CSV table of C-alpha atoms in Angstrom, one decimal:
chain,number,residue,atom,x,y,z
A,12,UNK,CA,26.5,-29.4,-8.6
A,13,UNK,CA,27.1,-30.4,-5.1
A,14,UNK,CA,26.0,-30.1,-1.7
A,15,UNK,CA,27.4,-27.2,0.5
A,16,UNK,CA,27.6,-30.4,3.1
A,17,UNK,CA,27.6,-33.5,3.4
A,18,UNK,CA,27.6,-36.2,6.0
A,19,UNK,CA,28.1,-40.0,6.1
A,20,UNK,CA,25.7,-41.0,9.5
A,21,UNK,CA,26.1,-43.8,11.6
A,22,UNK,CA,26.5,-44.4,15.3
A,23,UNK,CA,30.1,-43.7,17.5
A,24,UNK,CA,29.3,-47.3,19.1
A,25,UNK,CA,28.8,-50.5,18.0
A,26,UNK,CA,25.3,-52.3,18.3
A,27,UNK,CA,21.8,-53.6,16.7
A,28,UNK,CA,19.7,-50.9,14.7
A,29,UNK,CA,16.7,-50.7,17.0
A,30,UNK,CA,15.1,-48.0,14.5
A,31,UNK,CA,15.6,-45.7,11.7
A,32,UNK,CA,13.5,-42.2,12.0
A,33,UNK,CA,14.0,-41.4,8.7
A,34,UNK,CA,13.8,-42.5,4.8
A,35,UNK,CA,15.6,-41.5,1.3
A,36,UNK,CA,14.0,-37.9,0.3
A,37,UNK,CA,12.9,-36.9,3.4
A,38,UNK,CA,14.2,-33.3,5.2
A,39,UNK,CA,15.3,-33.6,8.7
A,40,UNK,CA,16.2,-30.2,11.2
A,41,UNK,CA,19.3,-30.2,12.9
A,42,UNK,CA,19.4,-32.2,16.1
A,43,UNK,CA,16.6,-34.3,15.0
A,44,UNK,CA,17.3,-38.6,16.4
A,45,UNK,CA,18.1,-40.4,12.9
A,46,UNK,CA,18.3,-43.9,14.5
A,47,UNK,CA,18.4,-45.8,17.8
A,48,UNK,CA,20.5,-48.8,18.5
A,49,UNK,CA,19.4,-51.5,21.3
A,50,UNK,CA,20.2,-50.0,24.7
A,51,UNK,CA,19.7,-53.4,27.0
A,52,UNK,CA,23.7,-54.3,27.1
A,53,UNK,CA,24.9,-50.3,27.7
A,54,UNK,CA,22.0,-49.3,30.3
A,55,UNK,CA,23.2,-52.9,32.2
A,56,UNK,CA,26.8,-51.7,31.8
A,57,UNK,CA,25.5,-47.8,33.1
A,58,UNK,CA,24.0,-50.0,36.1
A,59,UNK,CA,26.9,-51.3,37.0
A,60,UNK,CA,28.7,-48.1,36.8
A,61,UNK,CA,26.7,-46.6,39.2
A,62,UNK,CA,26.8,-49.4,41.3
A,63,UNK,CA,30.6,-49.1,41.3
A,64,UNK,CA,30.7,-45.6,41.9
A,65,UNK,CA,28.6,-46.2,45.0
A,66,UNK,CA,30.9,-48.5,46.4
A,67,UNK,CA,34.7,-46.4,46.2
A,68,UNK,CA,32.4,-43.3,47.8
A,69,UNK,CA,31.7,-46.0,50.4
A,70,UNK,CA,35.2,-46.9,50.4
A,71,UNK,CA,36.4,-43.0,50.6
A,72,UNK,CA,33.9,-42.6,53.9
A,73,UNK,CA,35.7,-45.7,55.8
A,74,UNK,CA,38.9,-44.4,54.7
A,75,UNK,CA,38.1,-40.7,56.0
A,76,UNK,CA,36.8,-41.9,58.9
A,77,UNK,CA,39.9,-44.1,59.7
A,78,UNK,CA,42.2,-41.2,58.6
A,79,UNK,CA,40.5,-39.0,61.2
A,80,UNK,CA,40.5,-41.0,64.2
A,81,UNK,CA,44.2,-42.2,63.4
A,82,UNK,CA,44.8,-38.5,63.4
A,83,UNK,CA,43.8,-37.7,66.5
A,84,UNK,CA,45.7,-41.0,68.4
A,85,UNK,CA,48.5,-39.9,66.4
A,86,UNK,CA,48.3,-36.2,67.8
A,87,UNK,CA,47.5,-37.6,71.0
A,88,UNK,CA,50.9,-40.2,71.7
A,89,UNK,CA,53.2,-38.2,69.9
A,90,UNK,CA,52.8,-35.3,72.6
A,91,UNK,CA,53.3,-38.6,75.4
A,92,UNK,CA,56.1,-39.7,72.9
A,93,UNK,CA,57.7,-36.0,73.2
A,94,UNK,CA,57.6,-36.2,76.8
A,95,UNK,CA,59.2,-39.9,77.2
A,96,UNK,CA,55.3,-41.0,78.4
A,97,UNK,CA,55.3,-43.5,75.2
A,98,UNK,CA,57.7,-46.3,74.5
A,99,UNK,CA,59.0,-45.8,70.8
A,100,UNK,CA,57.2,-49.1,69.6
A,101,UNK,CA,53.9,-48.0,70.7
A,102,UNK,CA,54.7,-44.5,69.1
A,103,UNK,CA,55.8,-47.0,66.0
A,104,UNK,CA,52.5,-48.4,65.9
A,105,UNK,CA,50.4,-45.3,65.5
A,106,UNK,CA,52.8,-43.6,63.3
A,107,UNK,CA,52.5,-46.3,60.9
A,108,UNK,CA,49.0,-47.2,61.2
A,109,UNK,CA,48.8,-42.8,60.8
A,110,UNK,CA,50.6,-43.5,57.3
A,111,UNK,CA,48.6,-46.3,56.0
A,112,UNK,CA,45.4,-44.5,56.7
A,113,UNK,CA,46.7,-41.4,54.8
A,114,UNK,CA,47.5,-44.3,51.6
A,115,UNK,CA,44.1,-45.8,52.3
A,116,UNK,CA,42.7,-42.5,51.8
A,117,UNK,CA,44.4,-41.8,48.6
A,118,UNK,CA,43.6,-44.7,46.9
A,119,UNK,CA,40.5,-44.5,47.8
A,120,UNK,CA,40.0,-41.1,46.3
A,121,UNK,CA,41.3,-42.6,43.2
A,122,UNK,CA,38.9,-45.2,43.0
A,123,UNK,CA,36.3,-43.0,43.5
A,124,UNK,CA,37.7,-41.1,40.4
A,125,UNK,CA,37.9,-43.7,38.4
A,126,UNK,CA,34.5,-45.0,39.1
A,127,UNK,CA,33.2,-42.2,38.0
A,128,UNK,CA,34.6,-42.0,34.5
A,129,UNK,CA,33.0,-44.9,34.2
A,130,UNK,CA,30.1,-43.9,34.7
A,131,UNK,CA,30.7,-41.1,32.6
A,132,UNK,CA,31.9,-43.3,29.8
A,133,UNK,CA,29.1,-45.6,30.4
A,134,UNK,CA,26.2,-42.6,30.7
A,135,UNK,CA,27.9,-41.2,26.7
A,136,UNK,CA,27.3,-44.6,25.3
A,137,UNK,CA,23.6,-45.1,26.1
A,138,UNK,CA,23.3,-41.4,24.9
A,139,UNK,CA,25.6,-42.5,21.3
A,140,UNK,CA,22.6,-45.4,20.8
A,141,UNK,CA,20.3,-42.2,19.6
A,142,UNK,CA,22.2,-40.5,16.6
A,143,UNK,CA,20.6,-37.0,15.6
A,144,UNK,CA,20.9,-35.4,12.7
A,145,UNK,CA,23.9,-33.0,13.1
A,146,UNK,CA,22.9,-30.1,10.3
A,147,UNK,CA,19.1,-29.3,8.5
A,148,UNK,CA,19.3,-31.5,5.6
A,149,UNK,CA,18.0,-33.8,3.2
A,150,UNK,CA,18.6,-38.2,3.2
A,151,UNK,CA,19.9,-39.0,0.5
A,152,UNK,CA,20.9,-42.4,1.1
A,153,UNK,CA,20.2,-45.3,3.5
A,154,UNK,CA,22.5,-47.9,3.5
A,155,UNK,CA,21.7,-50.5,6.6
A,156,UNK,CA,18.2,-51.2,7.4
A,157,UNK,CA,16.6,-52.1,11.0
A,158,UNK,CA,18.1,-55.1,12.8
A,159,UNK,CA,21.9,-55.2,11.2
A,160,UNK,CA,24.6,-54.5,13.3
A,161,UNK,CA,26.8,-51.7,12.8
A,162,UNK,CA,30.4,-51.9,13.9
A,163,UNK,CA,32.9,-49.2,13.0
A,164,UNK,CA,35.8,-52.0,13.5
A,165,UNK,CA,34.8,-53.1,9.9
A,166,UNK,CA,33.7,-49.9,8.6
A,167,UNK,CA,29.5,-51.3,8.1
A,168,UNK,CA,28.6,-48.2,10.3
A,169,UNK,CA,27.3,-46.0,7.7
A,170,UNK,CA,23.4,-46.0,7.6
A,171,UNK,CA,22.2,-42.6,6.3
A,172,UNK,CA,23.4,-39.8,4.2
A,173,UNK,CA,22.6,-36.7,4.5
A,174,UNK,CA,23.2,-33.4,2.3
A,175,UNK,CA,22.7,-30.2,3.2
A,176,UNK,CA,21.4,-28.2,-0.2
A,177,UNK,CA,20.8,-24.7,1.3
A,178,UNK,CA,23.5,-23.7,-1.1
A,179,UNK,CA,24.6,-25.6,-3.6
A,180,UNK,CA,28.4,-25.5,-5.2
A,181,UNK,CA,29.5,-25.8,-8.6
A,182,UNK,CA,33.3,-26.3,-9.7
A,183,UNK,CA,34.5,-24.7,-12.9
A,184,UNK,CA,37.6,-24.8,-14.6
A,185,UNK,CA,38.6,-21.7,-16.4
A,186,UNK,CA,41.5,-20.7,-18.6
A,187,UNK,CA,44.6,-19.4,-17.4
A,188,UNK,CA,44.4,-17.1,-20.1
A,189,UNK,CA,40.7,-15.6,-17.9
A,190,UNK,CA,41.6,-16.0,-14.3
A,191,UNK,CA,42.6,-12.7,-14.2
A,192,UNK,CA,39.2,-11.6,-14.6
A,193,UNK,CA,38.3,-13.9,-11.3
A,194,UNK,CA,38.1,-12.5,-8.2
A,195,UNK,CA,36.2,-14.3,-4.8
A,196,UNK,CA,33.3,-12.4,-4.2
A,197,UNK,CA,32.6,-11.9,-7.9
A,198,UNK,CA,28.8,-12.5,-9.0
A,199,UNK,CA,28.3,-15.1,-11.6
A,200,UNK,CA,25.2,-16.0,-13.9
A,201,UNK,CA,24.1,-20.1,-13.6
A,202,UNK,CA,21.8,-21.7,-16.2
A,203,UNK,CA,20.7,-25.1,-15.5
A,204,UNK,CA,19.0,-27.7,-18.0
A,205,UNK,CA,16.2,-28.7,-15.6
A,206,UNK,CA,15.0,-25.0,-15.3
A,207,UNK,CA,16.1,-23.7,-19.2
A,208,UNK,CA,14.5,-20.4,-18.6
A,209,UNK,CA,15.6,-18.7,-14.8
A,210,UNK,CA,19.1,-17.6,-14.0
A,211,UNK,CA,20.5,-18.2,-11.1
A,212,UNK,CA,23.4,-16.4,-9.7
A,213,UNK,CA,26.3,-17.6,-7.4
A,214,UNK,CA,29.8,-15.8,-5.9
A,215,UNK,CA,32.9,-17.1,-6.6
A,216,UNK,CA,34.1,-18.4,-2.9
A,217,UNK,CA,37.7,-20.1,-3.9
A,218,UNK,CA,40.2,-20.4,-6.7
A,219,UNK,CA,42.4,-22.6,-6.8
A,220,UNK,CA,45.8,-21.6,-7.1
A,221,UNK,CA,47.2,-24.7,-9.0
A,222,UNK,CA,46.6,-25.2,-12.8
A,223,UNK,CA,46.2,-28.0,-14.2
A,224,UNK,CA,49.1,-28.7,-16.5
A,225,UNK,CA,47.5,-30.9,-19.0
A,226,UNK,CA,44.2,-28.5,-20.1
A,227,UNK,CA,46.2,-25.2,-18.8
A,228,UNK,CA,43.1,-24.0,-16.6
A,229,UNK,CA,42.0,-23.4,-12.9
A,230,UNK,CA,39.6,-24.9,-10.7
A,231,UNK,CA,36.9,-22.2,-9.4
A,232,UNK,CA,34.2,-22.8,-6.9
A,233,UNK,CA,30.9,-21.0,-6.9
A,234,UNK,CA,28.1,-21.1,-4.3
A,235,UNK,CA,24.7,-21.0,-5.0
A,236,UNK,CA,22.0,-19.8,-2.6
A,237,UNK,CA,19.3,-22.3,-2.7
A,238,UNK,CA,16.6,-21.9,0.2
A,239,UNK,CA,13.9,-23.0,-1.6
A,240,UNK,CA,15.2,-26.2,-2.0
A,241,UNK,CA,14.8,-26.2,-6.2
A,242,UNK,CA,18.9,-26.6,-7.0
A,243,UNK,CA,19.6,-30.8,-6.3
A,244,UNK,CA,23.3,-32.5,-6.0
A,245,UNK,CA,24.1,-33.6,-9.4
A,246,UNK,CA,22.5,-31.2,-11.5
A,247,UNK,CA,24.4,-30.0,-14.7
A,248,UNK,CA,24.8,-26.5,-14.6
A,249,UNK,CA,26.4,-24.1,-17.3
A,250,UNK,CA,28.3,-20.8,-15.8
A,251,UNK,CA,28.5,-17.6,-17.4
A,252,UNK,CA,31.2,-15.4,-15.6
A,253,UNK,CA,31.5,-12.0,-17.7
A,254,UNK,CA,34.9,-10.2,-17.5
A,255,UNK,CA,33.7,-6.9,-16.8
A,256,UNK,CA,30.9,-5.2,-15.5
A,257,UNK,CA,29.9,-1.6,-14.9
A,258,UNK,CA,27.1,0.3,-14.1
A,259,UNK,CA,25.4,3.0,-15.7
A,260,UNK,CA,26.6,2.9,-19.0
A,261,UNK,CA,25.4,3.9,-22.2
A,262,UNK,CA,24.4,0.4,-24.4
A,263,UNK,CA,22.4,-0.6,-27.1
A,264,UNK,CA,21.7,-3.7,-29.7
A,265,UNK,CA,24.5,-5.9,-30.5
A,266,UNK,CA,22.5,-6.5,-33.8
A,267,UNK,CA,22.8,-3.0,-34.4
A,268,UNK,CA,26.4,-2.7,-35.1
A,269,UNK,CA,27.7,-2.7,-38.2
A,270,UNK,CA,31.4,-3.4,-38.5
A,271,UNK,CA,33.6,-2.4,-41.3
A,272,UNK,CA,36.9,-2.5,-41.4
A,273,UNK,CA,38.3,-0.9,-38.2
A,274,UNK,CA,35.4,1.3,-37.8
A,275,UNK,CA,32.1,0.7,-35.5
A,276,UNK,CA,29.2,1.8,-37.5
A,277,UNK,CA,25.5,2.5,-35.9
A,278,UNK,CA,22.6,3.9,-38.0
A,279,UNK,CA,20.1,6.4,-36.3
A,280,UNK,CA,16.7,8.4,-37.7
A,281,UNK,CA,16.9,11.6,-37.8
A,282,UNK,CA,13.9,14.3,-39.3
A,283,UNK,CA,12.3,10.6,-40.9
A,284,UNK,CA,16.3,10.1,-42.8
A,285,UNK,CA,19.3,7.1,-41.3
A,286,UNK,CA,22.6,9.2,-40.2
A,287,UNK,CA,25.5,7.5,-39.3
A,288,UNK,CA,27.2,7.4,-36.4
A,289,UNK,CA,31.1,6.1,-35.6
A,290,UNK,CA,30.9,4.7,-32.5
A,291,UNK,CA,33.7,3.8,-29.5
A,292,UNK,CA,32.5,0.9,-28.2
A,293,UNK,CA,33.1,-1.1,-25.1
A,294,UNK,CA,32.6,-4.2,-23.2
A,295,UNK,CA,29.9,-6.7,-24.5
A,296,UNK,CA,27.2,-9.3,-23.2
A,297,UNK,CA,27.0,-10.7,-26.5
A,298,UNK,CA,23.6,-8.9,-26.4
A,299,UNK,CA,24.5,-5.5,-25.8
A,300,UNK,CA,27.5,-3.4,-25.9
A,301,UNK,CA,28.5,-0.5,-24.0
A,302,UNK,CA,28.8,3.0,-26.2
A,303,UNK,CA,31.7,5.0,-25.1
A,304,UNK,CA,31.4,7.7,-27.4
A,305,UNK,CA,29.3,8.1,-30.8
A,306,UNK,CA,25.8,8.2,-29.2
A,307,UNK,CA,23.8,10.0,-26.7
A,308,UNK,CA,20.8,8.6,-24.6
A,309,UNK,CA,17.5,8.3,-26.3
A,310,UNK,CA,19.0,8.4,-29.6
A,311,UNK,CA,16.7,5.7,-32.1
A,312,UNK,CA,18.9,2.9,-33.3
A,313,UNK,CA,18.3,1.3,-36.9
A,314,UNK,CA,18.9,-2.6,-35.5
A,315,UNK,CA,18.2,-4.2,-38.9
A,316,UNK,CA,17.5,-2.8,-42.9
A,317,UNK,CA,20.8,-1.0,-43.1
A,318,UNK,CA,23.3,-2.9,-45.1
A,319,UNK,CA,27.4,-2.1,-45.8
């Protein structure tokens, strides 16, 4: 059996474990915080994001401010210059100094763009220190402990694992010879070692449509609700898939049958005497087996004293 989920936690961003929230075996709820990592170095680096972003807006005002009044002595000596009141080098001048204050502004919008994807870049690390727990689950493992250092570049970044067992899975192989009686969707009996004496049932979600060439069969996978929590990962599980099944059908005792030859024999009392009865019979638990024609409902079956 496996989980219907599971996850390998550990921070985005390198850094020192600060804390741990949780242990091995305990259940955490979606968006619970797993762990904190020491936020000193990324809130000094958010400070001086800000403090960055501050100074291109202060930029972008100067440069507005220079861009407006260079537009307006720009407006001004090119109506002289269009009436021969300007010599061309002053008109040079102030178109010139007109053109640099339109790049000054420019630039300065882009520095006040890219200050603030720093700060936005700086603002999602200090939020990456604090991983939460991204489904409802249970910790199954905890592999760094507080005060190590994770760092994705060499892959030590894993601290928790968590498993979602709301449902749990269970891969099958069957014979190529039965998967034509496999269908997605198709109810399916599970028995399990650790509870010998409930049945759980699962669907049939996926089979795979590649068989193995060496054992000749096909991989199924079955899910298994499980909201009480009593199903764990790694449980052995045995699956009993029946071929057919109908509904109100006439069965009784597999015990009951007597077999000879060809024919299908049943024994019922009749007036305090055994008659005999040829039977049809059906499809079969193992248990019971169907009676398509031979006996009626609430006919009273010999099951053992009867011999050949």
């Amino acid at each position: 059996m496996v989980p219907i989920r599971k996850a390998r936690i550990g921070p985005k961003i390198e850094g020192k474990i600060e804390k741990i929230y949780a242990d091995e075996g305990d259940y955490v709820k979606e968006g619970a915080p797993l762990l904190k990592l020491d936020q000193s170095t990324y809130l000094i680096v958010k400070g001086e994001a800000e403090a960055g972003l501050n100074t291109a807006k202060a930029r972008y005002t100067k440069a507005e401010v220079d861009l407006e009044n260079s537009a307006k002595d720009y407006k001004r000596l090119n109506a002289l210059y269009q009436k021969g009141a300007v010599a061309e080098r002053e008109f040079d001048t102030i178109y010139t100094r007109q053109k640099t204050a339109e790049a000054d502004m420019k630039l300065a919008a882009a520095q006040v763009r890219e200050a603030e994807e720093r700060l936005h870049m700086a603002s999602q690390n200090l939020q990456d220190t604090i991983v939460t727990a991204p489904y409802s689950g249970f910790v199954v493992e905890k592999q760094m402990e507080e005060a190590e250092v994770s760092n994705v570049i060499t892959w030590q970044w894993t601290v928790l694992v968590l498993e979602d067992i709301s449902s749990i899975k269970v891969e099958c192989p069957v014979s190529e010879n039965e998967i034509r009686f496999m269908q997605k969707g198709k109810e399916v009996e599970i028995h399990v070692d650790a509870f010998p004496d409930e049945i759980f049932m699962g669907t049939i979600t996926q089979i795979n449509s590649k068989v193995d060439e060496r054992s000749r069969s096909f991989i199924i996978k079955i899910e298994i609700p499980n909201r009480d929590f009593k199903l764990k990962s790694g449980m052995f599980a045995r699956v009993r898939i029946p071929k057919e099944r109908k509904e109100s059908i006439l069965y009784f005792p597999i015990n009951a049958l007597l077999i000879k030859g060809d024919e299908n024999i049943a024994f019922t009392v009749e007036d305090g005497a055994a008659k005999l009865h040829k039977l049809i019979v059906g499809i079969s638990d193992g248990r019971v087996t169907e009676v398509v024609e031979g006996l009626t409902e609430g006919d009273v079956v010999i099951v053992e004293g009867f011999t050949p």
